[in-house]
Tab-separated table of C-alpha atoms in Angstrom:
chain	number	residue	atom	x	y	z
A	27	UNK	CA	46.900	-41.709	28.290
A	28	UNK	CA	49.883	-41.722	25.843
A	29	UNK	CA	52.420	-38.410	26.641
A	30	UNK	CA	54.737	-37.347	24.145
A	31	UNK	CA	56.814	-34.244	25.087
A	32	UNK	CA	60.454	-35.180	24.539
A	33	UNK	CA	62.676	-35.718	27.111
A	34	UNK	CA	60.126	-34.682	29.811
A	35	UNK	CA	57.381	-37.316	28.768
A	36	UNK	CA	57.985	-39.389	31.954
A	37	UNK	CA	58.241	-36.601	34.254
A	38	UNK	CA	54.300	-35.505	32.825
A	39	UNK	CA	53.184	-39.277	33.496
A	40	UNK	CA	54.892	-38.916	37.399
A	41	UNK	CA	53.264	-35.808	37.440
A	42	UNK	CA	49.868	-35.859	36.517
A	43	UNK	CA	49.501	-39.423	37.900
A	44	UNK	CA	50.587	-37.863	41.324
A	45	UNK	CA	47.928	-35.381	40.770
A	46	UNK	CA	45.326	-37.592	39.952
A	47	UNK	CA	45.445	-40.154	42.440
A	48	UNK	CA	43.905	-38.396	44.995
A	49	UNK	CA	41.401	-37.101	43.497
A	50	UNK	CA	40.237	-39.829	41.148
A	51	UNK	CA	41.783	-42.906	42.220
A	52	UNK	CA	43.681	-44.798	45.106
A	53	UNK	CA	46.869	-46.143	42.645
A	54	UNK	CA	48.099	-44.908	39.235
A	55	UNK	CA	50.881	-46.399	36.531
A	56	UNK	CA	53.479	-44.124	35.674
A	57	UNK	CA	55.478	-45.440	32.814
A	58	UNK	CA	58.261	-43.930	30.853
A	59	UNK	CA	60.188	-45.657	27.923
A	60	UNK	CA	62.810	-45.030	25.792
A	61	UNK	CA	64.559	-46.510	22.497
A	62	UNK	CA	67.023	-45.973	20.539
A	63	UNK	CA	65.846	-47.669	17.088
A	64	UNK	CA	67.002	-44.733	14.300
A	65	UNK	CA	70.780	-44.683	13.983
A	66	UNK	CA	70.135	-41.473	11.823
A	67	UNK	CA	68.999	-39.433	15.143
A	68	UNK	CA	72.112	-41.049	16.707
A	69	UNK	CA	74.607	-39.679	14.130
A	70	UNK	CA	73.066	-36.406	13.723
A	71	UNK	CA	73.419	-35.786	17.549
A	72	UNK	CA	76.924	-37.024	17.246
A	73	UNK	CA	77.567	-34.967	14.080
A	74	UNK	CA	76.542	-31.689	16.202
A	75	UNK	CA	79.101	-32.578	19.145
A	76	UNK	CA	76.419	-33.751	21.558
A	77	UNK	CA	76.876	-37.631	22.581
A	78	UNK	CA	80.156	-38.059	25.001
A	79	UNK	CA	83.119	-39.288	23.056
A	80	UNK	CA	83.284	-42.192	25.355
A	81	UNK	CA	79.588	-43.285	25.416
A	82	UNK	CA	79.927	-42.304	29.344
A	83	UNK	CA	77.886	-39.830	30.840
A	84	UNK	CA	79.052	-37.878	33.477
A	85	UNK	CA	76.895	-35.257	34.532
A	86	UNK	CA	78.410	-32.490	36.527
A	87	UNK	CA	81.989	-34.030	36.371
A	88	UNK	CA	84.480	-31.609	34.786
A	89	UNK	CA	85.364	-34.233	32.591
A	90	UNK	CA	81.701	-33.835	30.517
A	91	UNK	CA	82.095	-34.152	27.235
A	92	UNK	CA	78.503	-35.117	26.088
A	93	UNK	CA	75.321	-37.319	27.016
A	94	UNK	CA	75.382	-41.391	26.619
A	95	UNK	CA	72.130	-42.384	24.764
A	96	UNK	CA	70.516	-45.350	26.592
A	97	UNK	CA	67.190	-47.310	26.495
A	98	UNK	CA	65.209	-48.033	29.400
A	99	UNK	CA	61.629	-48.374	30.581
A	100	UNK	CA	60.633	-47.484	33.915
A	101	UNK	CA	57.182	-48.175	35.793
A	102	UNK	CA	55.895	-46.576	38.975
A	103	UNK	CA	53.102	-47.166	41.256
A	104	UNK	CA	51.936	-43.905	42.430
A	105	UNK	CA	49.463	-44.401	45.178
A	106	UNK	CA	47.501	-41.248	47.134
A	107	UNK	CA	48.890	-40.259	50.388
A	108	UNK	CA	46.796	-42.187	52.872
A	109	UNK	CA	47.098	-45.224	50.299
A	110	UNK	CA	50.929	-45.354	51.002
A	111	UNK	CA	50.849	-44.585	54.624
A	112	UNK	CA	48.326	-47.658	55.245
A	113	UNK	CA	50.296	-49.676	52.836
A	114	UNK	CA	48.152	-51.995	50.787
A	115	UNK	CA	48.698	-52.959	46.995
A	116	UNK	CA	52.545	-53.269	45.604
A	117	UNK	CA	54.112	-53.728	49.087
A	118	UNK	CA	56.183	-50.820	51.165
A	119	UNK	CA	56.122	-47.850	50.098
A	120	UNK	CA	59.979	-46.671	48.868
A	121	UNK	CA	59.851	-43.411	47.594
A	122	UNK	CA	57.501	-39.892	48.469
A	123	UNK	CA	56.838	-37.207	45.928
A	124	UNK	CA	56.114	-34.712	48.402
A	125	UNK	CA	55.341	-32.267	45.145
A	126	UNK	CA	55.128	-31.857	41.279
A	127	UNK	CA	54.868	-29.366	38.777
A	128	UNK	CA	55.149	-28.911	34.788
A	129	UNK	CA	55.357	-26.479	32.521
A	130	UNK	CA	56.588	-25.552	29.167
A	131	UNK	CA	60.148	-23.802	28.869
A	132	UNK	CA	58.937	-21.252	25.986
A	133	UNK	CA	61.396	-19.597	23.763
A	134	UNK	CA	65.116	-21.094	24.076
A	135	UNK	CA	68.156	-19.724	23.101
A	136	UNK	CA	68.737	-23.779	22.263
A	137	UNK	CA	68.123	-27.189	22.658
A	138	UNK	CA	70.524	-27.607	24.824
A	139	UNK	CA	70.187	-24.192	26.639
A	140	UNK	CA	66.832	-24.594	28.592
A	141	UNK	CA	65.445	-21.451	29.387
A	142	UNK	CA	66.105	-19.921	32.868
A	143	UNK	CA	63.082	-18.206	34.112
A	144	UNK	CA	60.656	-21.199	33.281
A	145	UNK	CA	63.480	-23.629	35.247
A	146	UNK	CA	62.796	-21.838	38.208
A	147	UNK	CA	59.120	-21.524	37.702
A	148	UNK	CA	58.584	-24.909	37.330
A	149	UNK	CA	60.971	-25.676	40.333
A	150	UNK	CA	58.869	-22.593	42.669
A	151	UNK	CA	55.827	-24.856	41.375
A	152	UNK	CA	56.999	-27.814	42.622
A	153	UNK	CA	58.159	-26.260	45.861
A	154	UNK	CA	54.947	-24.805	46.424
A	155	UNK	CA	52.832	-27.946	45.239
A	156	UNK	CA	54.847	-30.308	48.114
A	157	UNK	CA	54.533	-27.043	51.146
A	158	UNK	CA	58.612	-26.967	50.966
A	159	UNK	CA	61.014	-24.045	51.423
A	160	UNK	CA	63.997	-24.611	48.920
A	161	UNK	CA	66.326	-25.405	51.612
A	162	UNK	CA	64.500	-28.130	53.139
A	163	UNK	CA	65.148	-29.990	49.959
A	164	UNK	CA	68.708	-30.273	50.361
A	165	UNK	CA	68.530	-31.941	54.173
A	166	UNK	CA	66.246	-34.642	52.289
């Protein structure tokens, strides 16, 4: 299944091959990819004051002054729960997503201004999905 939703699309793939596993299969591929190939989407996002003077990012630094563009291409096993606990197929396992959730942000004031209420919706939904109070997330 090919996702397309922006900057999210790789978060979907995480999320709804978490989702399926259990249900439908032992192991999914999660696969996100990104490339830079128009230098016209480049400049524009320059033009508007967007891409860090520097080509440095450095999120939540004081010194932010913009996003670095990058390619990359990630791929994840995602096994189901008792899959990863008995090990089997693609070795230890390194990582759990104890939960997931998606949804779609609605109305915006921007595209760089996310909005709000559907942030924390989507972070409640994750919560909830994974059986976690907020604050056990930051002892993890």
């Amino acid at each position: 299944m090919a996702i397309d939703t922006a900057c999210s699309a790789s978060l979907v793939a995480a999320h709804l091959g978490s989702t399926a596993t259990p249900a439908a299969c032992s192991y999914a591929l999660a696969a996100g990819v990104n490339l830079t190939l128009r230098s016209e989407t480049s400049a524009v996002l320059a033009k508007a004051g967007m891409l860090a003077e520097d080509g440095r990012c450095k999120t939540l630094d004081g010194s932010a002054d913009g996003y670095a563009r990058g390619e990359a291409c990630v791929v994840l096993l995602l096994r189901a729960g008792w899959a990863a606990v008995e090990g089997g197929v693609g070795g230890p396992t390194l990582a759990l997503l104890a939960g997931s959730a998606v949804n779609q942000d609605g109305r915006s004031g921007a595209l760089t201004a996310p909005s709000g209420p559907a942030q924390q919706a989507v972070m409640r939904g994750a919560l909830a999905s994974g059986g976690m109070a907020p604050g056990a997330v930051a002892g993890l």
